[in-house]
Coordinates of C-alpha atoms in Angstrom, one line a residue:
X1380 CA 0.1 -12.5 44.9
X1381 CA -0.8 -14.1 48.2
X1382 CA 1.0 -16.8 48.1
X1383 CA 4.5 -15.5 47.3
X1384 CA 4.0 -12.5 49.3
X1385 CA 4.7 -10.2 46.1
X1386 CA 5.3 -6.6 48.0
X1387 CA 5.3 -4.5 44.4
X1388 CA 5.1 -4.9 40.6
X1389 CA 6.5 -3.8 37.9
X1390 CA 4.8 -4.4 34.5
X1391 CA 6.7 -4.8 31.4
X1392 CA 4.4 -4.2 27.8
X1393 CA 2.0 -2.2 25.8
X1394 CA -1.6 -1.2 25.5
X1395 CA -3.0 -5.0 27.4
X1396 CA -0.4 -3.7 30.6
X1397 CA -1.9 -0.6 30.9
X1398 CA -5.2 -2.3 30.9
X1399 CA -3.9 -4.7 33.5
X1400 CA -2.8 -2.3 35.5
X1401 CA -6.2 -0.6 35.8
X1402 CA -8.0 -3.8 37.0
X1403 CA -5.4 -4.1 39.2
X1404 CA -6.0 -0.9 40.5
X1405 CA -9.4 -0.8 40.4
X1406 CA -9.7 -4.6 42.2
X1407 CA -7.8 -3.3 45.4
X1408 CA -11.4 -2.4 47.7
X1409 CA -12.1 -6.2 47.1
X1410 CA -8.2 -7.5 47.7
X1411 CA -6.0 -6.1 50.1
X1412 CA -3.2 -7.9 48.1
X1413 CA -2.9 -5.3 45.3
X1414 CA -2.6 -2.3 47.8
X1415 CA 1.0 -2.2 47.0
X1416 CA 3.1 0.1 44.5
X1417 CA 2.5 -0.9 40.9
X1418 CA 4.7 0.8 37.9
X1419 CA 4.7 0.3 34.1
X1420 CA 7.1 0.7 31.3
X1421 CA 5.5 1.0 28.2
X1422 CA 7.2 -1.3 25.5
X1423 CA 5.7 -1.8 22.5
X1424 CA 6.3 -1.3 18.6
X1425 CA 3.1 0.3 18.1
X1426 CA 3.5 3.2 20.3
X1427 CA 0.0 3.5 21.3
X1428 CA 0.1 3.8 25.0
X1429 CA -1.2 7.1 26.6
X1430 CA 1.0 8.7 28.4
X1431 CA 4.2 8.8 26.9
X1432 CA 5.7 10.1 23.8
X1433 CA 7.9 7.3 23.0
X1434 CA 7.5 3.5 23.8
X1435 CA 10.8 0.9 24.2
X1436 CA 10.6 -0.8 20.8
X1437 CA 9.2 1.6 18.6
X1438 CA 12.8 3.5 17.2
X1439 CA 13.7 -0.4 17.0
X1440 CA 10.7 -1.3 14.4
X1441 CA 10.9 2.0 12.8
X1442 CA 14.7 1.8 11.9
X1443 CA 13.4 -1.7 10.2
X1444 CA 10.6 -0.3 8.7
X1445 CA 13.2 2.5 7.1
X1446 CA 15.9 0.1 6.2
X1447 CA 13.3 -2.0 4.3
X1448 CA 11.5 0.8 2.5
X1449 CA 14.9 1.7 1.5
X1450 CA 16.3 -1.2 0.0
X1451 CA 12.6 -1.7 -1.8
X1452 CA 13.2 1.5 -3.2
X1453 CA 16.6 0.6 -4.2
X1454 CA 15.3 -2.4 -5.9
X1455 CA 13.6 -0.4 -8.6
X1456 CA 17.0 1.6 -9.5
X1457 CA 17.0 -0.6 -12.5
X1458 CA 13.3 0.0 -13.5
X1459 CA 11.8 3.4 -14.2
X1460 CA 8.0 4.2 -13.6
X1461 CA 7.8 2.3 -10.4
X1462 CA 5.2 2.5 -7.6
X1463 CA 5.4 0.7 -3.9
X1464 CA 2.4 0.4 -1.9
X1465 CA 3.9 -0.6 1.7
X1466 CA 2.0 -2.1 4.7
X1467 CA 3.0 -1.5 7.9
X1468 CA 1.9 -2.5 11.7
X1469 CA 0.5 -0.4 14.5
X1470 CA -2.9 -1.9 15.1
X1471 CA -5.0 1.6 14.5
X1472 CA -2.1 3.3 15.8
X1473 CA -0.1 5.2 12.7
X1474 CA 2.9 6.6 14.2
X1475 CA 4.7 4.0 12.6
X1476 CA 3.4 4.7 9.1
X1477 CA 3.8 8.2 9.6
X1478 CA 6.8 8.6 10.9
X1479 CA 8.3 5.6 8.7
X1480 CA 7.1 7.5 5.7
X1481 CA 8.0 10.7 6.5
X1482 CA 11.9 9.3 7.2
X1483 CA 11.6 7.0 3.8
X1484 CA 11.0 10.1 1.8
X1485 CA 6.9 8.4 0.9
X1486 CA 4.1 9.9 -1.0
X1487 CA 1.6 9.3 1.0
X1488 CA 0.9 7.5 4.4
X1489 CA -2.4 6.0 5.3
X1490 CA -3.8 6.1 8.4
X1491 CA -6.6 5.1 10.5
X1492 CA -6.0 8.7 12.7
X1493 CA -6.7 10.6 9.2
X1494 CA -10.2 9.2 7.8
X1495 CA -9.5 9.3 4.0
X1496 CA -11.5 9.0 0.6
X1497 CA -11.8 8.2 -2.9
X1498 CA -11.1 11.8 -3.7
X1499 CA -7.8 11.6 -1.6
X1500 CA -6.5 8.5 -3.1
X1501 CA -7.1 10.1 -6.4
X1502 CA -5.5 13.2 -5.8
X1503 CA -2.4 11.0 -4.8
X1504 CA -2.6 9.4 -8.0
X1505 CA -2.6 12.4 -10.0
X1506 CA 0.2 13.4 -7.8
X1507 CA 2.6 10.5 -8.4
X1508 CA 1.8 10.6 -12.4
X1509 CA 2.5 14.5 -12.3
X1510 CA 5.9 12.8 -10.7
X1511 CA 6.7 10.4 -13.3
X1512 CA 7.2 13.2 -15.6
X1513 CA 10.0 14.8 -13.6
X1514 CA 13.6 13.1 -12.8
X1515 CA 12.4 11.0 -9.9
X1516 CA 10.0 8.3 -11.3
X1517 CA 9.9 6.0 -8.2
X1518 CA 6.9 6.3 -5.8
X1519 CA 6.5 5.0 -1.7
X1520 CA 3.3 4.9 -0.6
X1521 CA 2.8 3.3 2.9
X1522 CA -0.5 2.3 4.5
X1523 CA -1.2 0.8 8.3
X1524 CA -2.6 -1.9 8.6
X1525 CA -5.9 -0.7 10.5
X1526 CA -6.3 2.6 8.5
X1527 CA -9.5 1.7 6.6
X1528 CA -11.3 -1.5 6.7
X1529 CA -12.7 -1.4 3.3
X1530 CA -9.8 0.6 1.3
X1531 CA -7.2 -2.1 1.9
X1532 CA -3.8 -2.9 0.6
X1533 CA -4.9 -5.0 -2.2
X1534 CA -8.1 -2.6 -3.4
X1535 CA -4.9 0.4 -2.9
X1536 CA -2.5 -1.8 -4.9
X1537 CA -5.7 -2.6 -8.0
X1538 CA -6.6 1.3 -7.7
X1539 CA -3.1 2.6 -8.5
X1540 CA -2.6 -0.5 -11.2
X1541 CA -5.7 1.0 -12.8
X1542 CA -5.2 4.0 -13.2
X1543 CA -1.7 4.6 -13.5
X1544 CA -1.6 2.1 -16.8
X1545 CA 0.5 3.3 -19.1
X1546 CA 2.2 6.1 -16.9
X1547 CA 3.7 3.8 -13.5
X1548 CA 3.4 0.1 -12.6
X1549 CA 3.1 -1.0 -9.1
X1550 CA 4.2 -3.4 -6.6
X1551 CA 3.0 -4.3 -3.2
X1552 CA 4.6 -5.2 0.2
X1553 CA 3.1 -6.5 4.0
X1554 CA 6.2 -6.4 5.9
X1555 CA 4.5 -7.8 8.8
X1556 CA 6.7 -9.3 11.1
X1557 CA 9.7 -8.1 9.5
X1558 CA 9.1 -5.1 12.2
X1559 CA 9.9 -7.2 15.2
X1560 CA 12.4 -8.7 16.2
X1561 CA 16.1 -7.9 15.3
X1562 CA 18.5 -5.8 17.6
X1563 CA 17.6 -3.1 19.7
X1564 CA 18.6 0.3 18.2
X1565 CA 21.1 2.1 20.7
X1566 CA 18.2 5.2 21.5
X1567 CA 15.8 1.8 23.1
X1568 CA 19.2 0.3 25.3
X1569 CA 19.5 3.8 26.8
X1570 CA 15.9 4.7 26.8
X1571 CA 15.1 1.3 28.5
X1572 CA 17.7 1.0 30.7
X1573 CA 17.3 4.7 31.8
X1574 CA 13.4 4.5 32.4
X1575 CA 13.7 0.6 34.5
X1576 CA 16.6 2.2 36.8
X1577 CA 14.2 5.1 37.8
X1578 CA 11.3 3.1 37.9
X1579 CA 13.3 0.6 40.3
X1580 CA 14.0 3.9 42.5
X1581 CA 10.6 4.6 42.5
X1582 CA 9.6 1.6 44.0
X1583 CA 12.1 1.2 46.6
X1584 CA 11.1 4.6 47.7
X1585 CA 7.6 3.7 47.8
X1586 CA 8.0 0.3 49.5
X1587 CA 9.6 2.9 51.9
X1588 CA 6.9 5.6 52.6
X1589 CA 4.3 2.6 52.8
X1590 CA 6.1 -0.4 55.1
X1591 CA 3.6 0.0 58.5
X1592 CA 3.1 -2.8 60.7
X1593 CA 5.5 -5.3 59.5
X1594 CA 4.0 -5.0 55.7
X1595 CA 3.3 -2.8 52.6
X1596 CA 0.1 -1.3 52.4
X1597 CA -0.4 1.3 49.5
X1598 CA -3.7 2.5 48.1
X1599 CA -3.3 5.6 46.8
X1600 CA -3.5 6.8 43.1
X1601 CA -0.1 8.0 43.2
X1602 CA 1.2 4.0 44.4
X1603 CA -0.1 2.5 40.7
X1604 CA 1.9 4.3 37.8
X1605 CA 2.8 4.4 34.2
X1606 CA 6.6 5.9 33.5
X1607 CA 6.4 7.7 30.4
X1608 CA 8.3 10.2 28.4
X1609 CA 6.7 13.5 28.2
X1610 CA 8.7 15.8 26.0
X1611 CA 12.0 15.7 27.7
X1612 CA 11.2 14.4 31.1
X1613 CA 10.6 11.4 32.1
X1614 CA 7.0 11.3 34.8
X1615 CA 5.5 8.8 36.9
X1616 CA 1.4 9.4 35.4
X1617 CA -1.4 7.6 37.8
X1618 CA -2.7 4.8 35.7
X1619 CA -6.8 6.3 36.8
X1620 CA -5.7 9.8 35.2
X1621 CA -4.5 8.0 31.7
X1622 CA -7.9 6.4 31.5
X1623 CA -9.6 9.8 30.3
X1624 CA -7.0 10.7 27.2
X1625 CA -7.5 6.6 26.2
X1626 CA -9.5 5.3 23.3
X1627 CA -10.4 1.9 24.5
X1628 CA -12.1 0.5 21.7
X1629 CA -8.8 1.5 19.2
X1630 CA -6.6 0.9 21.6
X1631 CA -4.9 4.3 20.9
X1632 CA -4.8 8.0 23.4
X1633 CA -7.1 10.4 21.9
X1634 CA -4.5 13.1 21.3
X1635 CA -1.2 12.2 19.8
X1636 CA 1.7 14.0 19.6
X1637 CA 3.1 13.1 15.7
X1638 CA 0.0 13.9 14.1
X1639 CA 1.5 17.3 13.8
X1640 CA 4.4 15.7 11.6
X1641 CA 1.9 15.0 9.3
X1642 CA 2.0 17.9 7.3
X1643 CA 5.9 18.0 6.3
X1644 CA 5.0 14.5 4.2
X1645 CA 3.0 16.4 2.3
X1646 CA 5.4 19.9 1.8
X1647 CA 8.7 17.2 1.1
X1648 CA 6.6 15.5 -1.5
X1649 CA 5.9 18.7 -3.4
X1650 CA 1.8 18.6 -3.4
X1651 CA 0.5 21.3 -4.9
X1652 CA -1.3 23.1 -2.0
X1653 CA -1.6 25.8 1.3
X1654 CA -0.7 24.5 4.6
X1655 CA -1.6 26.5 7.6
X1656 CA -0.2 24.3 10.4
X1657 CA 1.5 27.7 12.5
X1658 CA 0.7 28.3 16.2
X1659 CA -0.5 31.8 17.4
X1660 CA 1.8 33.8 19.5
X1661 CA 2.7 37.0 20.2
X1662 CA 5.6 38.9 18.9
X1663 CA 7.9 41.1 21.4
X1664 CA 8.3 44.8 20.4
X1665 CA 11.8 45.5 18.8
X1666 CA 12.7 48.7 20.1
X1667 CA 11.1 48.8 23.2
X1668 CA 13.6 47.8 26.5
X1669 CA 12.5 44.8 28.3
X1670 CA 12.0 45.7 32.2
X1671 CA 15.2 45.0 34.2
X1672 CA 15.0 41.4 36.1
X1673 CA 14.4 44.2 39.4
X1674 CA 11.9 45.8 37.9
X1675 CA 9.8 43.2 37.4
X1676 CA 10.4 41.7 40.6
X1677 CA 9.2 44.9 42.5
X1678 CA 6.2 45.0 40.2
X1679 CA 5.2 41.5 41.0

């Protein structure tokens, strides 16, 4: 950094940027070189960076992830009775096994977010051979590739062999790197060129505000950032406030977003149970006026 005279930097990549970032950040008492502004874009297929809702890559790996559970599913249009257990990437991260399942029309997605047991996988195996009774007699069932150390893809695959004999056969699939790769889906062009042109306007305006004395000097919180996509808006987050919603040792934030998805797997699939996933709120009176916009202006 000394020796080219780098003024600011702008980090490219997932969960090990982030991470980079921070030691950055935290090195700058002992090295006057990394007081200057320092932004990330997080771009990864995993989408396990705190933060932000959506990471560059991610729509990318899912749309493959769809397309190939699709075309396995396809495969089987010939044979009847058929289940596919389906491994997918992520790390410990399952948005992509969720979210992938819940577009591919799966049974079931394992993850490592959702702790599951013996008792769960053989509900879902009473589930699909309740299913092979009706008109659809295909079966998806996708698992990440972190979910459970001991119930893996293989133990899955010799479970659902075992106990469906007679009623379903099964196949099983590690699309690995399948996932990466490929072209970028139109939503990550426009997503990633939209998030590096603000990012670039950000750091002009910072190498602005903290030019003194014939160099940059910025030390701040606010000067080392990760642009991320809250809901709709994009938000420059200090990298020091991240640190709290992190998991370190999973390498995922502690609250995500698409857990909430979860449940609709479950209602499209037709399981037999209750799901309470509403949020309290209060309901507005029907009859009664709402007070005039000057009303409630004097009031306040």
């Amino acid at each position: 950094m000394r020796k080219y005279n780098i003024n600011a930097l702008l980090v490219i990549g997932g969960f090990e940027a982030l991470e980079c970032l921070l030691q950055l950040y935290e090195a700058r008492s002992s090295y006057e070189e990394f007081c200057i502004p320092l932004c990330m874009l997080p771009a990864t297929i995993s989408n396990n960076v705190p933060g932000t809702n959506l990471s560059i890559g991610a729509d990318t790996a899912l749309n493959a992830i769809v397309e190939t559970c699709d075309r396995i599913k396809q495969s089987a249009s010939g044979t009847k009775h058929r289940v596919f257990i389906i491994e997918t990437m992520g790390g410990y991260c399952g948005y992509l096994a969720s979210v992938g399942g819940l577009a591919s029309g799966a049974d079931a997605a394992y993850i490592f977010e959702e702790p599951f047991d013996i008792k769960d996988l053989q509900s879902n195996v009473e589930h699909l051979t309740e299913k092979m009774k009706t008109s659809i007699q295909r079966g998806l069932i996708l698992r990440n590739e972190n979910s459970n150390e001991n119930y893996t893809t293989d133990f899955i695959y010799q479970l659902y062999s075992e106990e469906g004999k007679g009623v379903f056969d099964c196949r099983k699939n590690v699309l690995g790197h399948m996932q990466q790769g490929g072209a970028p889906s139109p939503f990550d062009r426009n997503f990633g060129t939209k998030i590096a042109a603000k990012a670039m306007q950000w750091i002009s305006r910072k190498l602005n505000e903290s030019y003194r004395q014939g160099r940059v000097f910025a030390n701040t919180e606010d000067s080392a950032c990760l642009l991320g996509m809250r809901r709709r808006a994009l938000l420059f987050q200090p990298v020091v406030q991240l640190r709290d919603e992190t998991d370190f040792v999973h390498r995922i934030p502690k609250e995500q977003w698409w857990l909430k998805l979860r449940p609709l797997m479950k209602i499209l699939a037709k399981y037999k149970t209750s799901y309470d996933v509403s949020d309290s709120g209060q309901l507005e009176h029907v009859v009664l006026n709402r007070p005039k916009e000057s009303e409630a202006m004097a009031a306040i």
